[in-house]
GROMACS .gro file of C-alpha atoms in nm:
model
  298
    1UNK     CA    1  -5.115   1.434   6.404
    2UNK     CA    2  -4.894   1.177   6.337
    3UNK     CA    3  -4.886   0.767   6.322
    4UNK     CA    4  -4.671   0.495   6.283
    5UNK     CA    5  -4.669   0.131   6.088
    6UNK     CA    6  -4.516  -0.078   6.346
    7UNK     CA    7  -4.413  -0.439   6.243
    8UNK     CA    8  -4.217  -0.698   6.507
    9UNK     CA    9  -3.961  -1.020   6.336
   10UNK     CA   10  -3.600  -1.092   6.374
   11UNK     CA   11  -3.315  -0.929   6.355
   12UNK     CA   12  -3.189  -1.063   5.995
   13UNK     CA   13  -3.523  -0.991   5.868
   14UNK     CA   14  -3.532  -0.604   5.973
   15UNK     CA   15  -3.214  -0.547   5.847
   16UNK     CA   16  -3.346  -0.734   5.521
   17UNK     CA   17  -3.616  -0.453   5.525
   18UNK     CA   18  -3.411  -0.209   5.527
   19UNK     CA   19  -3.184  -0.361   5.251
   20UNK     CA   20  -3.493  -0.312   5.041
   21UNK     CA   21  -3.598   0.043   5.123
   22UNK     CA   22  -3.383   0.227   4.851
   23UNK     CA   23  -3.595   0.477   4.699
   24UNK     CA   24  -3.753   0.438   4.949
   25UNK     CA   25  -4.065   0.695   4.995
   26UNK     CA   26  -3.906   0.975   5.213
   27UNK     CA   27  -4.316   0.999   5.352
   28UNK     CA   28  -4.260   0.730   5.551
   29UNK     CA   29  -3.973   0.774   5.779
   30UNK     CA   30  -3.795   0.395   5.880
   31UNK     CA   31  -3.640   0.344   6.221
   32UNK     CA   32  -3.546  -0.005   6.377
   33UNK     CA   33  -3.491  -0.101   6.736
   34UNK     CA   34  -3.409  -0.408   6.908
   35UNK     CA   35  -3.708  -0.472   7.178
   36UNK     CA   36  -3.568  -0.596   7.458
   37UNK     CA   37  -3.201  -0.659   7.525
   38UNK     CA   38  -3.295  -0.983   7.696
   39UNK     CA   39  -3.399  -1.110   7.336
   40UNK     CA   40  -3.157  -0.957   7.085
   41UNK     CA   41  -3.275  -1.125   6.857
   42UNK     CA   42  -3.615  -0.963   6.827
   43UNK     CA   43  -3.647  -0.617   6.628
   44UNK     CA   44  -3.888  -0.370   6.506
   45UNK     CA   45  -3.938  -0.187   6.286
   46UNK     CA   46  -4.083   0.152   6.281
   47UNK     CA   47  -4.243   0.363   5.953
   48UNK     CA   48  -4.394   0.712   6.060
   49UNK     CA   49  -4.621   0.928   5.869
   50UNK     CA   50  -4.780   1.212   5.897
   51UNK     CA   51  -5.158   1.134   5.857
   52UNK     CA   52  -5.335   0.781   5.941
   53UNK     CA   53  -5.157   0.553   5.729
   54UNK     CA   54  -5.371   0.378   5.451
   55UNK     CA   55  -5.399   0.051   5.224
   56UNK     CA   56  -5.052   0.178   5.056
   57UNK     CA   57  -4.906   0.305   5.359
   58UNK     CA   58  -4.928  -0.099   5.481
   59UNK     CA   59  -4.856  -0.251   5.141
   60UNK     CA   60  -4.522  -0.044   5.148
   61UNK     CA   61  -4.438  -0.139   5.485
   62UNK     CA   62  -4.538  -0.520   5.432
   63UNK     CA   63  -4.329  -0.539   5.102
   64UNK     CA   64  -3.976  -0.480   5.188
   65UNK     CA   65  -4.010  -0.818   5.393
   66UNK     CA   66  -4.110  -0.939   5.057
   67UNK     CA   67  -4.393  -1.180   5.126
   68UNK     CA   68  -4.293  -1.273   5.458
   69UNK     CA   69  -4.454  -0.961   5.614
   70UNK     CA   70  -4.528  -0.977   6.029
   71UNK     CA   71  -4.799  -0.848   6.190
   72UNK     CA   72  -4.838  -0.445   6.087
   73UNK     CA   73  -4.986  -0.230   6.350
   74UNK     CA   74  -5.095   0.121   6.346
   75UNK     CA   75  -5.080   0.411   6.609
   76UNK     CA   76  -5.160   0.717   6.611
   77UNK     CA   77  -4.887   0.922   6.782
   78UNK     CA   78  -4.987   1.311   7.000
   79UNK     CA   79  -4.823   1.580   6.810
   80UNK     CA   80  -4.367   1.593   6.812
   81UNK     CA   81  -4.084   1.659   6.621
   82UNK     CA   82  -4.035   1.229   6.637
   83UNK     CA   83  -3.738   1.246   6.519
   84UNK     CA   84  -3.551   1.495   6.742
   85UNK     CA   85  -3.818   1.275   7.085
   86UNK     CA   86  -3.637   0.963   6.901
   87UNK     CA   87  -3.251   1.171   6.993
   88UNK     CA   88  -3.326   1.277   7.353
   89UNK     CA   89  -3.429   0.877   7.448
   90UNK     CA   90  -3.118   0.772   7.301
   91UNK     CA   91  -2.852   0.805   7.557
   92UNK     CA   92  -2.463   0.821   7.471
   93UNK     CA   93  -2.302   0.478   7.509
   94UNK     CA   94  -1.874   0.523   7.625
   95UNK     CA   95  -1.641   0.232   7.471
   96UNK     CA   96  -1.282   0.188   7.524
   97UNK     CA   97  -1.192   0.587   7.477
   98UNK     CA   98  -1.504   0.590   7.288
   99UNK     CA   99  -1.839   0.812   7.340
  100UNK     CA  100  -2.008   0.786   7.102
  101UNK     CA  101  -2.395   1.138   7.135
  102UNK     CA  102  -2.640   1.228   6.880
  103UNK     CA  103  -2.649   1.595   6.823
  104UNK     CA  104  -2.884   1.660   7.100
  105UNK     CA  105  -2.651   1.538   7.401
  106UNK     CA  106  -2.311   1.732   7.393
  107UNK     CA  107  -1.984   1.584   7.332
  108UNK     CA  108  -1.753   1.424   7.645
  109UNK     CA  109  -1.488   1.691   7.790
  110UNK     CA  110  -1.322   1.423   7.978
  111UNK     CA  111  -0.965   1.437   7.894
  112UNK     CA  112  -0.848   1.026   7.623
  113UNK     CA  113  -1.139   1.037   7.500
  114UNK     CA  114  -1.283   1.063   7.144
  115UNK     CA  115  -1.636   1.202   7.090
  116UNK     CA  116  -1.788   1.120   6.752
  117UNK     CA  117  -2.136   1.260   6.734
  118UNK     CA  118  -2.403   0.965   6.451
  119UNK     CA  119  -2.778   1.031   6.448
  120UNK     CA  120  -3.024   0.822   6.630
  121UNK     CA  121  -3.253   0.781   6.343
  122UNK     CA  122  -2.967   0.545   6.172
  123UNK     CA  123  -3.044   0.278   6.364
  124UNK     CA  124  -2.755   0.073   6.323
  125UNK     CA  125  -2.394   0.133   6.374
  126UNK     CA  126  -2.472   0.403   6.600
  127UNK     CA  127  -2.342   0.198   6.935
  128UNK     CA  128  -2.588   0.135   7.085
  129UNK     CA  129  -2.585  -0.178   7.022
  130UNK     CA  130  -2.367  -0.391   7.172
  131UNK     CA  131  -2.181  -0.546   6.879
  132UNK     CA  132  -2.077  -0.199   6.845
  133UNK     CA  133  -1.967  -0.090   7.165
  134UNK     CA  134  -1.768  -0.417   7.155
  135UNK     CA  135  -1.660  -0.307   6.856
  136UNK     CA  136  -1.519   0.014   6.990
  137UNK     CA  137  -1.319  -0.161   7.293
  138UNK     CA  138  -1.157  -0.387   7.067
  139UNK     CA  139  -1.065  -0.193   6.871
  140UNK     CA  140  -0.885   0.023   7.171
  141UNK     CA  141  -0.718  -0.327   7.254
  142UNK     CA  142  -0.609  -0.414   6.891
  143UNK     CA  143  -0.443  -0.033   6.942
  144UNK     CA  144  -0.271  -0.122   7.342
  145UNK     CA  145  -0.195  -0.489   7.193
  146UNK     CA  146   0.085  -0.300   6.923
  147UNK     CA  147  -0.141  -0.297   6.602
  148UNK     CA  148  -0.020  -0.070   6.353
  149UNK     CA  149  -0.224  -0.057   6.051
  150UNK     CA  150  -0.155   0.057   5.754
  151UNK     CA  151  -0.461  -0.026   5.524
  152UNK     CA  152  -0.809  -0.098   5.663
  153UNK     CA  153  -1.137  -0.194   5.546
  154UNK     CA  154  -1.471  -0.191   5.746
  155UNK     CA  155  -1.733  -0.384   5.510
  156UNK     CA  156  -2.066  -0.424   5.575
  157UNK     CA  157  -1.979   0.004   5.773
  158UNK     CA  158  -2.358   0.134   5.800
  159UNK     CA  159  -2.295   0.477   5.919
  160UNK     CA  160  -1.935   0.472   5.955
  161UNK     CA  161  -1.866   0.474   6.301
  162UNK     CA  162  -1.663   0.176   6.357
  163UNK     CA  163  -1.388   0.310   6.042
  164UNK     CA  164  -1.409   0.653   6.235
  165UNK     CA  165  -1.292   0.538   6.547
  166UNK     CA  166  -1.029   0.316   6.372
  167UNK     CA  167  -0.846   0.651   6.234
  168UNK     CA  168  -0.900   0.835   6.571
  169UNK     CA  169  -0.646   0.513   6.675
  170UNK     CA  170  -0.431   0.458   6.330
  171UNK     CA  171  -0.451   0.863   6.184
  172UNK     CA  172  -0.203   0.736   5.961
  173UNK     CA  173  -0.391   0.435   5.791
  174UNK     CA  174  -0.593   0.434   5.445
  175UNK     CA  175  -1.012   0.368   5.465
  176UNK     CA  176  -1.195   0.180   5.286
  177UNK     CA  177  -1.536   0.108   5.360
  178UNK     CA  178  -1.838  -0.009   5.206
  179UNK     CA  179  -2.188  -0.093   5.267
  180UNK     CA  180  -2.445  -0.308   5.028
  181UNK     CA  181  -2.758   0.003   5.098
  182UNK     CA  182  -2.624   0.313   4.900
  183UNK     CA  183  -2.788   0.515   5.153
  184UNK     CA  184  -2.539   0.378   5.433
  185UNK     CA  185  -2.294   0.534   5.209
  186UNK     CA  186  -2.456   0.852   5.191
  187UNK     CA  187  -2.491   0.876   5.566
  188UNK     CA  188  -2.088   0.767   5.566
  189UNK     CA  189  -2.016   1.083   5.384
  190UNK     CA  190  -2.217   1.326   5.631
  191UNK     CA  191  -2.117   1.157   5.941
  192UNK     CA  192  -1.784   1.230   5.806
  193UNK     CA  193  -1.842   1.583   5.696
  194UNK     CA  194  -2.013   1.541   6.066
  195UNK     CA  195  -1.740   1.456   6.250
  196UNK     CA  196  -1.452   1.640   6.066
  197UNK     CA  197  -1.283   1.331   5.899
  198UNK     CA  198  -1.118   1.381   5.625
  199UNK     CA  199  -1.278   1.175   5.286
  200UNK     CA  200  -1.090   1.044   4.985
  201UNK     CA  201  -0.793   0.790   4.926
  202UNK     CA  202  -0.486   0.952   5.049
  203UNK     CA  203  -0.339   0.838   5.345
  204UNK     CA  204  -0.534   0.928   5.647
  205UNK     CA  205  -0.794   0.975   5.464
  206UNK     CA  206  -1.209   0.737   5.402
  207UNK     CA  207  -1.324   0.675   5.058
  208UNK     CA  208  -1.684   0.548   5.113
  209UNK     CA  209  -1.843   0.317   4.790
  210UNK     CA  210  -2.173   0.102   4.740
  211UNK     CA  211  -2.060  -0.273   4.732
  212UNK     CA  212  -2.208  -0.615   4.806
  213UNK     CA  213  -1.868  -0.752   4.990
  214UNK     CA  214  -1.578  -0.741   4.922
  215UNK     CA  215  -1.750  -0.725   4.481
  216UNK     CA  216  -1.536  -0.429   4.402
  217UNK     CA  217  -1.234  -0.298   4.186
  218UNK     CA  218  -1.118  -0.043   4.490
  219UNK     CA  219  -1.179  -0.286   4.716
  220UNK     CA  220  -0.947  -0.505   4.500
  221UNK     CA  221  -0.707  -0.272   4.393
  222UNK     CA  222  -0.605  -0.156   4.786
  223UNK     CA  223  -0.524  -0.472   4.915
  224UNK     CA  224  -0.414  -0.679   5.110
  225UNK     CA  225  -0.507  -0.518   5.403
  226UNK     CA  226  -0.342  -0.532   5.716
  227UNK     CA  227  -0.693  -0.506   5.878
  228UNK     CA  228  -1.051  -0.587   5.795
  229UNK     CA  229  -1.342  -0.513   6.016
  230UNK     CA  230  -1.712  -0.623   5.988
  231UNK     CA  231  -1.992  -0.639   6.210
  232UNK     CA  232  -2.252  -0.782   5.984
  233UNK     CA  233  -2.417  -1.081   6.061
  234UNK     CA  234  -2.305  -1.510   6.106
  235UNK     CA  235  -2.414  -1.593   5.824
  236UNK     CA  236  -2.285  -1.355   5.543
  237UNK     CA  237  -1.956  -1.331   5.784
  238UNK     CA  238  -1.922  -1.719   5.755
  239UNK     CA  239  -1.990  -1.693   5.290
  240UNK     CA  240  -1.701  -1.408   5.273
  241UNK     CA  241  -1.465  -1.624   5.477
  242UNK     CA  242  -1.254  -1.720   5.152
  243UNK     CA  243  -1.284  -1.358   5.060
  244UNK     CA  244  -1.162  -1.193   5.369
  245UNK     CA  245  -0.881  -1.446   5.360
  246UNK     CA  246  -0.814  -1.357   5.049
  247UNK     CA  247  -0.759  -0.969   5.045
  248UNK     CA  248  -0.571  -1.050   5.383
  249UNK     CA  249  -0.233  -0.918   5.421
  250UNK     CA  250   0.043  -1.155   5.641
  251UNK     CA  251  -0.017  -1.131   5.991
  252UNK     CA  252  -0.328  -0.957   5.949
  253UNK     CA  253  -0.625  -0.892   6.210
  254UNK     CA  254  -0.959  -0.917   6.144
  255UNK     CA  255  -1.255  -0.791   6.369
  256UNK     CA  256  -1.604  -0.961   6.344
  257UNK     CA  257  -1.903  -0.871   6.522
  258UNK     CA  258  -2.286  -0.936   6.472
  259UNK     CA  259  -2.285  -1.266   6.518
  260UNK     CA  260  -2.473  -1.461   6.849
  261UNK     CA  261  -2.227  -1.621   7.115
  262UNK     CA  262  -2.429  -1.954   7.028
  263UNK     CA  263  -2.276  -1.880   6.625
  264UNK     CA  264  -1.912  -1.827   6.731
  265UNK     CA  265  -1.826  -2.197   6.699
  266UNK     CA  266  -1.960  -2.180   6.333
  267UNK     CA  267  -1.801  -1.868   6.249
  268UNK     CA  268  -1.527  -1.922   6.417
  269UNK     CA  269  -1.448  -2.304   6.230
  270UNK     CA  270  -1.543  -2.151   5.862
  271UNK     CA  271  -1.218  -1.903   5.937
  272UNK     CA  272  -0.970  -2.138   6.079
  273UNK     CA  273  -1.052  -2.318   5.765
  274UNK     CA  274  -0.815  -2.056   5.574
  275UNK     CA  275  -0.576  -2.000   5.809
  276UNK     CA  276  -0.711  -1.757   6.066
  277UNK     CA  277  -0.846  -1.843   6.411
  278UNK     CA  278  -0.897  -1.674   6.740
  279UNK     CA  279  -0.653  -1.374   6.915
  280UNK     CA  280  -0.893  -1.252   7.168
  281UNK     CA  281  -1.271  -1.184   7.206
  282UNK     CA  282  -1.501  -1.038   7.375
  283UNK     CA  283  -1.859  -1.099   7.485
  284UNK     CA  284  -2.132  -0.796   7.521
  285UNK     CA  285  -2.481  -0.975   7.656
  286UNK     CA  286  -2.515  -1.260   7.415
  287UNK     CA  287  -2.317  -1.092   7.137
  288UNK     CA  288  -1.988  -1.274   7.016
  289UNK     CA  289  -1.647  -0.973   6.926
  290UNK     CA  290  -1.414  -1.165   6.767
  291UNK     CA  291  -1.039  -1.066   6.656
  292UNK     CA  292  -0.901  -1.297   6.429
  293UNK     CA  293  -0.486  -1.313   6.328
  294UNK     CA  294  -0.433  -1.454   5.933
  295UNK     CA  295  -0.088  -1.721   6.055
  296UNK     CA  296   0.201  -1.508   5.860
  297UNK     CA  297   0.357  -1.748   5.526
  298UNK     CA  298   0.644  -1.670   5.383
   0.00000   0.00000   0.00000
């Protein structure tokens, strides 16, 4: 029989726990997800193991929460391939011209629709979450409005999905993607190969790196960017406002997500201080997706 350890807490706490999972024991397989769409800040972290978890396994999961661990419950599971089962439960989603599915589901055959295959085990950035789907819609809107970026950066890229979608819209641009978690960098490379996305530094290709925010030589070297994408959390979005503004080309665009509608005014105010104004917005449930544009200087 297999078992799992589960902890329910805030989305921010779960994301921070996953950030701390670098070098994680592969005998415990981690998965995270939103518990209820009506409560978007409540998330669950699961750690699957082959045998009954003991003190060591509980301590390992608790350590991911850095001394603030919520209640951790153990549950015995019937025999099953839980990775495959979880993927079967992740239904494909359609957002704009994009269709996101797991390996267990076929690509869309609808004309004019681009399909991306992303494993469901990669909890963040699969398109299942409202912010990711909203970003896909906004990218489609940008293209329809005549935006043609030459240099694009996706900060906190997760699976690489948003950069892949942008490349489908603007195949001649250069794409620079980064994430603070080295496991995400590996996921980007795997997903690029899975979806036929070329890797490299030339136009039309994607280069991936591990970096905190904009703190990487290549990110600085490839600036200024015509389009910056960041689907993370409100607090780091606010902190990154001056760095994003400094790395943005005149009349450049910033796509922000991962913030609740109640946090939108604070985020917009932070970017307004650096010359970026709201151009368009989408609200999906409790979440805001913002398209900001820089004023022309010259």
